[in-house]
RNA sequence: GCCCGCGUAGCUCAACGGAUAGAGCGUCUGUCUUCGGAACAGAAGGUUGGGGGUUCGAUUCCCUCCGCGGGUACCA
């Protein structure tokens, strides 16, 4: 079979790293690709395929193609070998494996790493000639950040670093939720119940506001929470029907006049396993005595369950939940008034009430201090801080313009864009998006439309990326399409980078109920755990350094956990597992780095020494562990590019883990400083260790993870 | 209903359309007169949810079914 039968026009000459270790080289699949065509043609010419079913024909081709590709690969290998340009050329399994000269290749690689040093793996700055704005870490004021927000911060920081390293001109920005329903709730609760108070000892004002926000939610949702509890009880507790009899009898005998109709209603719902709807009660006050008396039954059930020693804690849980709700049973009758008051507070904002504005500004600053501290700790820096409050008016103006231009219209009393209709789509795709509330107050969409326009108009960017929870993907599709109707016709200009949310082993988390682990708590727990380990492993280190190292390890562990999972996978955040310092996690990688540092320190050689000695350093006679390590170092620049273009830091978390693993393997297989080691080998290995250290550090750095020199 | 995502080892997750589907955890067995044991080596563990299709070749691309999660006009 002659090589000229191959049509180079249709078959790319692909080179890929060899899938096995022990050889410096690349592989090409060209023979396999070409063999398919050739065999097909041959069989056609022979007429061997005639009368065969498609499946049978395929089977025949398949049988022949293996041998044919090997034959072709061998022929091609002979040609390539004859050129004398490669250390080895082999045909294996129909692949052409090209081997390089280990000494020269290694020398070239190591000197590249040594010379570029902190920028090894990076493309030339701004070489992509593309300005990208990355919006991430959209935290809220007046509300505590929880672990779910961590994923966003970690992703945003890593993407920014990686994009910059890959040659993009990157502008990281954030967009702070400093106004909106949550702020109003918090401030209503603050001014009604906590005005003039100071936070308790050891709690920052920002954190205190977060607690007040949670309290506001509990107050405003109290009726709903009680009714939800009752409805769950009706469904889950099958003996409730009998138990409720006593409760209702007590209610009848009570001196308080209660509405018989309501009691009948409640009884009906319980016995028929129906759903209680608060509005169907004629006298809402009946709930308070009813709920109180219900406690007798639940307490009895809990005690009974305990005595029967069944492993059934449901009754106990229910009683505990009841106790919690009952503690504030007097809230029940106040809820409607609170809801009105909260709405009135919203009007204060809308009417630009000066006192309220003052309060808003003051409390906003408290939260901002908190946010700045978080950003600093997690290495997030921003070129621009956008806020929701600053785009409200621009948003309203843009809505007017959309209405004037006929893109938006009034439907059911509020401005909306009927996107599918405007785009002429038959099938329901982007639906209809409301862009302002009927009372004239702004929605997220109002503000995001104005902000998106502002980004392009004021910052001369080519692309705008939103790093936001994947649940917002329809929302951002809608925003993008409206912008398109408005005049931004570059499809790729706006990109929503979604990521799945973070849940607890016990279920979805919500900051409203305050049942999500707070970001600060998780961080503190991680740091304290890290400190314990550092003090155990490295007791001679100065306390100050132990603390610094513990922070680096704890933050690194959190970041790695958040990044080492593809964006479309839900992270089940198990604090115990995240606190584990073993295996596929940041400390393992940091440890490899610290080991390399220690080794070089003991050897007493500096990077400059290694670099200066390179021309006389021989890398001949490498053992497999060395080659494997070098191959991993060599693909770093390629991995950076890939992570950037695919927007997937995951590629780099995998990369640094693999690099650390190969280094540890090398460490065990290839002694450097031990007695009896040939000085030439020692010199080569020191160069290798240095290159590894640099690459590990650079890789971690792109992920936003610090690589301590000792730990 | 419609749209999007996910389904790979007991568990948590990898795998530019390429060679024998890989790691970590867990389980079992080993390696130390240690260049830092937060390490290393080995074993066991798989019909890649089911079924079709495209391809010389499919975990990867297409279709379909099943299961789970999310979204679906004045919530953020």
mmCIF file of N, CA and C (backbone and C1' of nucleotides) in Angstrom, chain A residues 16 19 27 32-33 54 58 62 95 411 431 434 437-438 444 471-472 537 565-566 568-569 584 588 591 595 598-599 602 642 648 654 657 667-668 673-674 711, chain B residues 1-3 5-7 12-16 18-19 23-26 34-41 53-57 69-76:
data_model
loop_
_atom_site.group_PDB
_atom_site.id
_atom_site.type_symbol
_atom_site.label_atom_id
_atom_site.label_comp_id
_atom_site.label_asym_id
_atom_site.label_seq_id
_atom_site.Cartn_x
_atom_site.Cartn_y
_atom_site.Cartn_z
ATOM 1 N N UNK A 16 -0.739 13.933 19.070
ATOM 2 C CA UNK A 16 -1.226 13.990 20.445
ATOM 3 C C UNK A 16 -0.184 13.344 21.342
ATOM 4 N N UNK A 19 -0.276 8.090 24.912
ATOM 5 C CA UNK A 19 -1.147 7.780 26.052
ATOM 6 C C UNK A 19 -0.472 6.907 27.097
ATOM 7 N N UNK A 27 2.012 10.937 19.148
ATOM 8 C CA UNK A 27 1.417 9.885 18.338
ATOM 9 C C UNK A 27 0.511 10.508 17.300
ATOM 10 N N UNK A 32 -4.787 5.229 10.950
ATOM 11 C CA UNK A 32 -6.087 4.632 11.255
ATOM 12 C C UNK A 32 -7.198 5.330 10.472
ATOM 13 N N UNK A 33 -7.085 6.658 10.393
ATOM 14 C CA UNK A 33 -8.126 7.405 9.675
ATOM 15 C C UNK A 33 -8.118 7.052 8.189
ATOM 16 N N UNK A 54 -25.817 -3.573 5.307
ATOM 17 C CA UNK A 54 -24.948 -2.500 5.781
ATOM 18 C C UNK A 54 -24.105 -2.968 6.967
ATOM 19 N N UNK A 58 -20.062 -3.420 7.121
ATOM 20 C CA UNK A 58 -19.304 -2.702 8.134
ATOM 21 C C UNK A 58 -18.382 -3.646 8.902
ATOM 22 N N UNK A 62 -14.433 -3.424 9.137
ATOM 23 C CA UNK A 62 -13.856 -3.365 10.461
ATOM 24 C C UNK A 62 -12.757 -4.401 10.649
ATOM 25 N N UNK A 95 -1.038 3.065 15.010
ATOM 26 C CA UNK A 95 -0.666 4.440 15.340
ATOM 27 C C UNK A 95 0.806 4.627 15.021
ATOM 28 N N UNK A 411 -48.551 44.865 29.034
ATOM 29 C CA UNK A 411 -49.429 43.700 29.049
ATOM 30 C C UNK A 411 -49.785 43.416 30.506
ATOM 31 N N UNK A 431 -40.148 32.997 25.647
ATOM 32 C CA UNK A 431 -41.350 33.452 26.361
ATOM 33 C C UNK A 431 -41.419 34.975 26.457
ATOM 34 N N UNK A 434 -41.074 40.177 31.887
ATOM 35 C CA UNK A 434 -41.468 41.464 32.476
ATOM 36 C C UNK A 434 -40.215 42.283 32.744
ATOM 37 N N UNK A 437 -41.976 46.380 37.309
ATOM 38 C CA UNK A 437 -43.195 46.024 38.026
ATOM 39 C C UNK A 437 -44.312 47.008 37.673
ATOM 40 N N UNK A 438 -45.548 46.539 37.891
ATOM 41 C CA UNK A 438 -46.686 47.401 37.531
ATOM 42 C C UNK A 438 -46.729 48.661 38.396
ATOM 43 N N UNK A 444 -35.025 42.743 38.574
ATOM 44 C CA UNK A 444 -33.662 42.401 38.188
ATOM 45 C C UNK A 444 -33.421 42.705 36.714
ATOM 46 N N UNK A 471 -29.506 28.276 37.319
ATOM 47 C CA UNK A 471 -30.965 28.434 37.384
ATOM 48 C C UNK A 471 -31.402 29.724 36.703
ATOM 49 N N UNK A 472 -30.449 30.598 36.466
ATOM 50 C CA UNK A 472 -30.770 31.858 35.799
ATOM 51 C C UNK A 472 -30.571 31.775 34.284
ATOM 52 N N UNK A 537 1.852 18.483 62.644
ATOM 53 C CA UNK A 537 2.869 18.027 61.694
ATOM 54 C C UNK A 537 4.138 18.860 61.747
ATOM 55 N N UNK A 565 -14.817 20.325 40.168
ATOM 56 C CA UNK A 565 -16.025 19.642 39.722
ATOM 57 C C UNK A 565 -16.538 20.438 38.548
ATOM 58 N N UNK A 566 -16.977 19.749 37.537
ATOM 59 C CA UNK A 566 -17.457 20.447 36.366
ATOM 60 C C UNK A 566 -18.648 21.333 36.733
ATOM 61 N N UNK A 568 -21.462 21.848 35.440
ATOM 62 C CA UNK A 568 -22.823 21.332 35.323
ATOM 63 C C UNK A 568 -23.124 20.221 36.325
ATOM 64 N N UNK A 569 -22.247 20.073 37.317
ATOM 65 C CA UNK A 569 -22.508 19.086 38.365
ATOM 66 C C UNK A 569 -22.853 19.793 39.672
ATOM 67 N N UNK A 584 -7.456 13.522 46.775
ATOM 68 C CA UNK A 584 -7.640 14.470 45.689
ATOM 69 C C UNK A 584 -8.111 15.815 46.229
ATOM 70 N N UNK A 588 -2.813 18.047 49.305
ATOM 71 C CA UNK A 588 -1.936 17.053 48.681
ATOM 72 C C UNK A 588 -0.992 17.736 47.698
ATOM 73 N N UNK A 591 1.379 20.072 49.477
ATOM 74 C CA UNK A 591 2.388 19.265 50.148
ATOM 75 C C UNK A 591 3.517 18.904 49.184
ATOM 76 N N UNK A 595 7.370 19.970 49.654
ATOM 77 C CA UNK A 595 8.428 18.972 49.621
ATOM 78 C C UNK A 595 9.524 19.379 48.641
ATOM 79 N N UNK A 598 11.568 22.157 50.084
ATOM 80 C CA UNK A 598 12.456 21.679 51.145
ATOM 81 C C UNK A 598 13.680 20.977 50.549
ATOM 82 N N UNK A 599 13.417 20.226 49.535
ATOM 83 C CA UNK A 599 14.502 19.486 48.874
ATOM 84 C C UNK A 599 15.524 20.459 48.309
ATOM 85 N N UNK A 602 17.525 22.150 51.060
ATOM 86 C CA UNK A 602 18.590 21.283 51.587
ATOM 87 C C UNK A 602 19.749 21.188 50.620
ATOM 88 N N UNK A 642 -6.593 25.549 27.127
ATOM 89 C CA UNK A 642 -7.827 24.778 27.068
ATOM 90 C C UNK A 642 -8.799 25.210 28.167
ATOM 91 N N UNK A 648 -13.227 26.363 31.752
ATOM 92 C CA UNK A 648 -13.320 25.281 32.728
ATOM 93 C C UNK A 648 -12.045 25.149 33.557
ATOM 94 N N UNK A 654 -7.430 19.265 37.741
ATOM 95 C CA UNK A 654 -6.986 17.926 37.386
ATOM 96 C C UNK A 654 -5.500 17.918 37.054
ATOM 97 N N UNK A 657 -3.209 18.277 40.148
ATOM 98 C CA UNK A 657 -3.260 17.055 40.959
ATOM 99 C C UNK A 657 -2.382 15.975 40.318
ATOM 100 N N UNK A 667 9.567 11.334 43.454
ATOM 101 C CA UNK A 667 10.228 11.529 44.728
ATOM 102 C C UNK A 667 10.636 10.193 45.352
ATOM 103 N N UNK A 668 9.744 9.230 45.204
ATOM 104 C CA UNK A 668 10.052 7.911 45.769
ATOM 105 C C UNK A 668 10.983 7.113 44.882
ATOM 106 N N UNK A 673 19.298 13.646 46.690
ATOM 107 C CA UNK A 673 20.383 14.069 47.572
ATOM 108 C C UNK A 673 21.006 12.923 48.345
ATOM 109 N N UNK A 674 20.451 11.727 48.166
ATOM 110 C CA UNK A 674 20.979 10.628 48.967
ATOM 111 C C UNK A 674 22.407 10.296 48.562
ATOM 112 N N UNK A 711 4.767 23.533 55.325
ATOM 113 C CA UNK A 711 3.434 23.353 55.894
ATOM 114 C C UNK A 711 3.420 22.258 56.948
ATOM 115 P P G B 1 -45.590 15.679 30.888
ATOM 116 O "O5'" G B 1 -45.920 16.891 29.913
ATOM 117 C "C5'" G B 1 -46.912 16.726 28.902
ATOM 118 C "C4'" G B 1 -47.033 18.031 28.174
ATOM 119 C "C3'" G B 1 -45.704 18.589 27.650
ATOM 120 O "O3'" G B 1 -45.420 18.075 26.358
ATOM 121 C "C1'" G B 1 -46.850 20.276 28.845
ATOM 122 P P C B 2 -43.924 17.717 25.941
ATOM 123 O "O5'" C B 2 -43.210 19.141 25.893
ATOM 124 C "C5'" C B 2 -43.478 20.046 24.836
ATOM 125 C "C4'" C B 2 -42.825 21.375 25.122
ATOM 126 C "C3'" C B 2 -41.336 21.322 25.400
ATOM 127 O "O3'" C B 2 -40.568 21.264 24.203
ATOM 128 C "C1'" C B 2 -42.372 22.667 27.039
ATOM 129 P P C B 3 -39.144 20.524 24.228
ATOM 130 O "O5'" C B 3 -38.222 21.558 25.002
ATOM 131 C "C5'" C B 3 -37.939 22.834 24.445
ATOM 132 C "C4'" C B 3 -37.100 23.641 25.408
ATOM 133 C "C3'" C B 3 -35.848 22.949 25.928
ATOM 134 O "O3'" C B 3 -34.775 23.018 25.021
ATOM 135 C "C1'" C B 3 -36.998 23.921 27.740
ATOM 136 P P G B 5 -28.646 20.751 27.560
ATOM 137 O "O5'" G B 5 -28.282 20.351 29.045
ATOM 138 C "C5'" G B 5 -27.362 21.135 29.806
ATOM 139 C "C4'" G B 5 -27.302 20.645 31.226
ATOM 140 C "C3'" G B 5 -26.956 19.181 31.411
ATOM 141 O "O3'" G B 5 -25.567 18.947 31.287
ATOM 142 C "C1'" G B 5 -28.766 19.728 32.807
ATOM 143 P P C B 6 -25.047 17.512 30.780
ATOM 144 O "O5'" C B 6 -25.316 16.599 32.064
ATOM 145 C "C5'" C B 6 -24.617 16.819 33.272
ATOM 146 C "C4'" C B 6 -25.210 15.996 34.377
ATOM 147 C "C3'" C B 6 -25.165 14.484 34.167
ATOM 148 O "O3'" C B 6 -23.908 13.938 34.486
ATOM 149 C "C1'" C B 6 -27.320 15.116 34.915
ATOM 150 P P G B 7 -23.420 12.626 33.697
ATOM 151 O "O5'" G B 7 -24.293 11.483 34.361
ATOM 152 C "C5'" G B 7 -24.249 11.292 35.775
ATOM 153 C "C4'" G B 7 -25.161 10.145 36.167
ATOM 154 C "C3'" G B 7 -24.774 8.798 35.557
ATOM 155 O "O3'" G B 7 -24.967 7.755 36.512
ATOM 156 C "C1'" G B 7 -26.994 9.362 34.935
ATOM 157 P P U B 12 -22.499 9.255 45.247
ATOM 158 O "O5'" U B 12 -21.159 10.117 45.273
ATOM 159 C "C5'" U B 12 -20.920 11.058 46.326
ATOM 160 C "C4'" U B 12 -19.659 11.827 46.035
ATOM 161 C "C3'" U B 12 -19.540 12.375 44.623
ATOM 162 O "O3'" U B 12 -20.262 13.579 44.479
ATOM 163 C "C1'" U B 12 -17.506 11.332 45.227
ATOM 164 P P C B 13 -20.618 14.112 42.990
ATOM 165 O "O5'" C B 13 -19.169 14.261 42.342
ATOM 166 C "C5'" C B 13 -18.971 14.116 40.956
ATOM 167 C "C4'" C B 13 -17.491 14.054 40.729
ATOM 168 C "C3'" C B 13 -17.046 14.054 39.274
ATOM 169 O "O3'" C B 13 -17.000 15.372 38.776
ATOM 170 C "C1'" C B 13 -15.861 12.387 40.462
ATOM 171 P P A B 14 -16.975 15.607 37.198
ATOM 172 O "O5'" A B 14 -15.455 15.321 36.856
ATOM 173 C "C5'" A B 14 -15.130 14.341 35.917
ATOM 174 C "C4'" A B 14 -13.641 14.264 35.767
ATOM 175 C "C3'" A B 14 -13.189 14.058 34.325
ATOM 176 O "O3'" A B 14 -12.968 15.269 33.671
ATOM 177 C "C1'" A B 14 -12.301 12.351 35.668
ATOM 178 P P A B 15 -13.548 15.509 32.221
ATOM 179 O "O5'" A B 15 -12.798 14.425 31.327
ATOM 180 C "C5'" A B 15 -11.387 14.494 31.142
ATOM 181 C "C4'" A B 15 -10.905 13.230 30.471
ATOM 182 C "C3'" A B 15 -11.602 12.892 29.159
ATOM 183 O "O3'" A B 15 -10.991 13.537 28.063
ATOM 184 C "C1'" A B 15 -11.588 10.995 30.553
ATOM 185 P P C B 16 -11.843 14.673 27.392
ATOM 186 O "O5'" C B 16 -11.728 14.480 25.814
ATOM 187 C "C5'" C B 16 -10.638 14.976 25.137
ATOM 188 C "C4'" C B 16 -10.951 16.296 24.491
ATOM 189 C "C3'" C B 16 -11.582 16.169 23.111
ATOM 190 O "O3'" C B 16 -13.015 16.158 23.236
ATOM 191 C "C1'" C B 16 -9.631 17.442 22.952
ATOM 192 P P G B 18 -10.885 11.019 21.480
ATOM 193 O "O5'" G B 18 -10.865 9.484 21.858
ATOM 194 C "C5'" G B 18 -9.651 8.911 22.314
ATOM 195 C "C4'" G B 18 -9.456 7.566 21.672
ATOM 196 C "C3'" G B 18 -8.014 7.095 21.721
ATOM 197 O "O3'" G B 18 -8.021 5.696 21.940
ATOM 198 C "C1'" G B 18 -8.742 7.133 19.479
ATOM 199 P P A B 19 -8.113 5.245 23.512
ATOM 200 O "O5'" A B 19 -7.435 3.830 23.313
ATOM 201 C "C5'" A B 19 -7.940 2.910 22.341
ATOM 202 C "C4'" A B 19 -6.866 1.893 22.047
ATOM 203 C "C3'" A B 19 -6.236 1.284 23.294
ATOM 204 O "O3'" A B 19 -5.890 -0.067 22.992
ATOM 205 C "C1'" A B 19 -4.568 2.335 22.023
ATOM 206 P P A B 23 -5.203 4.895 37.562
ATOM 207 O "O5'" A B 23 -5.235 6.185 38.465
ATOM 208 C "C5'" A B 23 -6.147 6.271 39.514
ATOM 209 C "C4'" A B 23 -6.353 7.700 39.905
ATOM 210 C "C3'" A B 23 -6.751 7.853 41.356
ATOM 211 O "O3'" A B 23 -5.603 7.990 42.164
ATOM 212 C "C1'" A B 23 -8.350 8.932 40.002
ATOM 213 P P G B 24 -5.506 7.171 43.515
ATOM 214 O "O5'" G B 24 -6.474 8.005 44.453
ATOM 215 C "C5'" G B 24 -6.171 9.349 44.793
ATOM 216 C "C4'" G B 24 -7.359 10.000 45.458
ATOM 217 C "C3'" G B 24 -7.956 9.229 46.624
ATOM 218 O "O3'" G B 24 -7.241 9.455 47.820
ATOM 219 C "C1'" G B 24 -9.687 9.895 45.173
ATOM 220 P P C B 25 -7.109 8.299 48.882
ATOM 221 O "O5'" C B 25 -8.572 8.183 49.468
ATOM 222 C "C5'" C B 25 -9.164 9.274 50.162
ATOM 223 C "C4'" C B 25 -10.614 8.998 50.451
ATOM 224 C "C3'" C B 25 -10.894 7.689 51.178
ATOM 225 O "O3'" C B 25 -10.688 7.804 52.575
ATOM 226 C "C1'" C B 25 -12.381 7.914 49.363
ATOM 227 P P G B 26 -10.014 6.567 53.331
ATOM 228 O "O5'" G B 26 -11.108 5.415 53.195
ATOM 229 C "C5'" G B 26 -12.369 5.549 53.849
ATOM 230 C "C4'" G B 26 -13.268 4.398 53.446
ATOM 231 C "C3'" G B 26 -12.664 3.013 53.595
ATOM 232 O "O3'" G B 26 -12.729 2.549 54.930
ATOM 233 C "C1'" G B 26 -13.702 3.193 51.490
ATOM 234 P P U B 34 15.691 6.386 58.396
ATOM 235 O "O5'" U B 34 14.559 6.503 57.239
ATOM 236 C "C5'" U B 34 14.879 6.257 55.894
ATOM 237 C "C4'" U B 34 14.288 7.341 55.011
ATOM 238 C "C3'" U B 34 14.847 8.743 55.197
ATOM 239 O "O3'" U B 34 14.828 9.383 53.937
ATOM 240 C "C1'" U B 34 12.550 8.802 55.571
ATOM 241 P P C B 35 16.112 9.747 53.240
ATOM 242 O "O5'" C B 35 15.896 11.295 53.026
ATOM 243 C "C5'" C B 35 16.885 12.227 53.436
ATOM 244 C "C4'" C B 35 16.713 13.474 52.642
ATOM 245 C "C3'" C B 35 15.301 14.057 52.668
ATOM 246 O "O3'" C B 35 15.174 14.905 53.795
ATOM 247 C "C1'" C B 35 16.150 14.010 50.437
ATOM 248 P P G B 36 13.886 15.914 53.989
ATOM 249 O "O5'" G B 36 13.034 14.885 54.858
ATOM 250 C "C5'" G B 36 12.190 13.972 54.274
ATOM 251 C "C4'" G B 36 10.847 14.039 54.983
ATOM 252 C "C3'" G B 36 9.745 13.687 54.008
ATOM 253 O "O3'" G B 36 8.778 12.892 54.669
ATOM 254 C "C1'" G B 36 9.332 15.799 54.975
ATOM 255 P P G B 37 8.498 11.402 53.979
ATOM 256 O "O5'" G B 37 7.079 11.063 54.568
ATOM 257 C "C5'" G B 37 5.931 11.807 54.188
ATOM 258 C "C4'" G B 37 4.746 11.268 54.958
ATOM 259 C "C3'" G B 37 4.944 11.317 56.461
ATOM 260 O "O3'" G B 37 3.691 11.515 57.098
ATOM 261 C "C1'" G B 37 4.633 9.104 55.779
ATOM 262 P P A B 38 3.105 13.012 57.119
ATOM 263 O "O5'" A B 38 2.061 12.944 55.911
ATOM 264 C "C5'" A B 38 0.876 12.196 56.043
ATOM 265 C "C4'" A B 38 -0.189 12.796 55.139
ATOM 266 C "C3'" A B 38 0.280 12.978 53.701
ATOM 267 O "O3'" A B 38 -0.851 12.891 52.835
ATOM 268 C "C1'" A B 38 -0.186 15.090 54.634
ATOM 269 P P A B 39 -1.021 11.581 51.923
ATOM 270 O "O5'" A B 39 0.476 11.277 51.435
ATOM 271 C "C5'" A B 39 1.083 12.118 50.460
ATOM 272 C "C4'" A B 39 2.385 11.501 50.016
ATOM 273 C "C3'" A B 39 2.251 10.204 49.218
ATOM 274 O "O3'" A B 39 2.011 10.466 47.859
ATOM 275 C "C1'" A B 39 3.844 9.899 50.922
ATOM 276 P P C B 40 1.169 9.505 46.980
ATOM 277 O "O5'" C B 40 2.157 8.272 46.837
ATOM 278 C "C5'" C B 40 3.356 8.400 46.098
ATOM 279 C "C4'" C B 40 4.135 7.126 46.155
ATOM 280 C "C3'" C B 40 3.406 5.885 45.663
ATOM 281 O "O3'" C B 40 3.429 5.778 44.257
ATOM 282 C "C1'" C B 40 4.450 5.403 47.715
ATOM 283 P P A B 41 2.235 5.044 43.503
ATOM 284 O "O5'" A B 41 2.615 3.521 43.775
ATOM 285 C "C5'" A B 41 3.847 2.994 43.301
ATOM 286 C "C4'" A B 41 3.969 1.559 43.711
ATOM 287 C "C3'" A B 41 2.787 0.676 43.350
ATOM 288 O "O3'" A B 41 2.843 0.244 42.010
ATOM 289 C "C1'" A B 41 3.395 0.294 45.596
ATOM 290 P P G B 53 -28.641 0.049 14.817
ATOM 291 O "O5'" G B 53 -28.259 1.468 14.230
ATOM 292 C "C5'" G B 53 -29.182 2.141 13.366
ATOM 293 C "C4'" G B 53 -28.913 3.615 13.338
ATOM 294 C "C3'" G B 53 -27.532 4.028 12.866
ATOM 295 O "O3'" G B 53 -27.405 3.938 11.461
ATOM 296 C "C1'" G B 53 -28.169 5.327 14.741
ATOM 297 P P U B 54 -26.016 3.621 10.791
ATOM 298 O "O5'" U B 54 -25.207 4.973 10.993
ATOM 299 C "C5'" U B 54 -25.629 6.171 10.331
ATOM 300 C "C4'" U B 54 -24.701 7.307 10.669
ATOM 301 C "C3'" U B 54 -23.220 6.999 10.496
ATOM 302 O "O3'" U B 54 -22.806 7.131 9.146
ATOM 303 C "C1'" U B 54 -23.565 8.056 12.586
ATOM 304 P P U B 55 -21.879 6.033 8.500
ATOM 305 O "O5'" U B 55 -20.535 6.149 9.338
ATOM 306 C "C5'" U B 55 -19.736 7.320 9.242
ATOM 307 C "C4'" U B 55 -18.562 7.237 10.180
ATOM 308 C "C3'" U B 55 -17.737 5.952 10.070
ATOM 309 O "O3'" U B 55 -16.806 6.018 8.998
ATOM 310 C "C1'" U B 55 -18.173 6.441 12.348
ATOM 311 P P C B 56 -16.572 4.728 8.084
ATOM 312 O "O5'" C B 56 -15.777 3.735 9.037
ATOM 313 C "C5'" C B 56 -15.581 2.373 8.659
ATOM 314 C "C4'" C B 56 -14.573 1.723 9.588
ATOM 315 C "C3'" C B 56 -14.837 1.959 11.063
ATOM 316 O "O3'" C B 56 -15.771 1.019 11.565
ATOM 317 C "C1'" C B 56 -12.584 2.433 10.605
ATOM 318 P P G B 57 -16.945 1.541 12.515
ATOM 319 O "O5'" G B 57 -16.150 1.973 13.822
ATOM 320 C "C5'" G B 57 -15.555 0.962 14.650
ATOM 321 C "C4'" G B 57 -14.706 1.598 15.723
ATOM 322 C "C3'" G B 57 -15.449 2.548 16.662
ATOM 323 O "O3'" G B 57 -16.103 1.839 17.688
ATOM 324 C "C1'" G B 57 -13.421 3.534 15.953
ATOM 325 P P G B 69 -36.196 14.630 42.086
ATOM 326 O "O5'" G B 69 -35.233 15.792 41.585
ATOM 327 C "C5'" G B 69 -34.117 16.178 42.370
ATOM 328 C "C4'" G B 69 -33.282 17.192 41.638
ATOM 329 C "C3'" G B 69 -33.988 18.476 41.228
ATOM 330 O "O3'" G B 69 -34.151 19.380 42.301
ATOM 331 C "C1'" G B 69 -32.666 17.715 39.444
ATOM 332 P P G B 70 -35.380 20.426 42.262
ATOM 333 O "O5'" G B 70 -34.942 21.461 41.137
ATOM 334 C "C5'" G B 70 -33.813 22.307 41.352
ATOM 335 C "C4'" G B 70 -33.481 23.047 40.086
ATOM 336 C "C3'" G B 70 -34.570 23.950 39.532
ATOM 337 O "O3'" G B 70 -34.651 25.175 40.224
ATOM 338 C "C1'" G B 70 -33.611 22.713 37.769
ATOM 339 P P G B 71 -36.050 25.951 40.272
ATOM 340 O "O5'" G B 71 -36.209 26.503 38.790
ATOM 341 C "C5'" G B 71 -35.313 27.487 38.285
ATOM 342 C "C4'" G B 71 -35.587 27.719 36.825
ATOM 343 C "C3'" G B 71 -36.990 28.183 36.473
ATOM 344 O "O3'" G B 71 -37.153 29.573 36.695
ATOM 345 C "C1'" G B 71 -36.340 26.473 34.990
ATOM 346 P P U B 72 -38.557 30.132 37.184
ATOM 347 O "O5'" U B 72 -39.527 29.920 35.940
ATOM 348 C "C5'" U B 72 -39.414 30.747 34.788
ATOM 349 C "C4'" U B 72 -40.222 30.167 33.667
ATOM 350 C "C3'" U B 72 -41.737 30.104 33.907
ATOM 351 O "O3'" U B 72 -42.358 31.347 33.635
ATOM 352 C "C1'" U B 72 -40.979 28.050 33.005
ATOM 353 P P A B 73 -43.696 31.784 34.294
ATOM 354 O "O5'" A B 73 -43.764 33.351 34.039
ATOM 355 C "C5'" A B 73 -42.616 34.173 34.291
ATOM 356 C "C4'" A B 73 -43.025 35.604 34.256
ATOM 357 C "C3'" A B 73 -44.201 35.949 35.167
ATOM 358 O "O3'" A B 73 -43.678 36.265 36.442
ATOM 359 C "C1'" A B 73 -44.437 36.957 33.013
ATOM 360 P P C B 74 -44.703 36.450 37.681
ATOM 361 O "O5'" C B 74 -44.422 37.939 38.179
ATOM 362 C "C5'" C B 74 -43.072 38.374 38.357
ATOM 363 C "C4'" C B 74 -43.049 39.865 38.458
ATOM 364 C "C3'" C B 74 -43.657 40.412 39.738
ATOM 365 O "O3'" C B 74 -42.694 40.412 40.768
ATOM 366 C "C1'" C B 74 -44.421 41.666 37.889
ATOM 367 P P C B 75 -43.210 39.759 42.115
ATOM 368 O "O5'" C B 75 -42.210 38.551 42.227
ATOM 369 C "C5'" C B 75 -40.850 38.688 41.906
ATOM 370 C "C4'" C B 75 -40.107 37.936 42.962
ATOM 371 C "C3'" C B 75 -38.666 38.303 43.061
ATOM 372 O "O3'" C B 75 -38.539 39.472 43.833
ATOM 373 C "C1'" C B 75 -38.904 35.962 43.067
ATOM 374 P P A B 76 -37.569 40.556 43.481
ATOM 375 O "O5'" A B 76 -36.479 39.988 44.461
ATOM 376 C "C5'" A B 76 -35.151 40.265 44.276
ATOM 377 C "C4'" A B 76 -34.326 39.042 44.601
ATOM 378 C "C3'" A B 76 -32.997 39.089 43.879
ATOM 379 O "O3'" A B 76 -32.058 39.812 44.657
ATOM 380 C "C1'" A B 76 -34.045 37.032 43.412
#
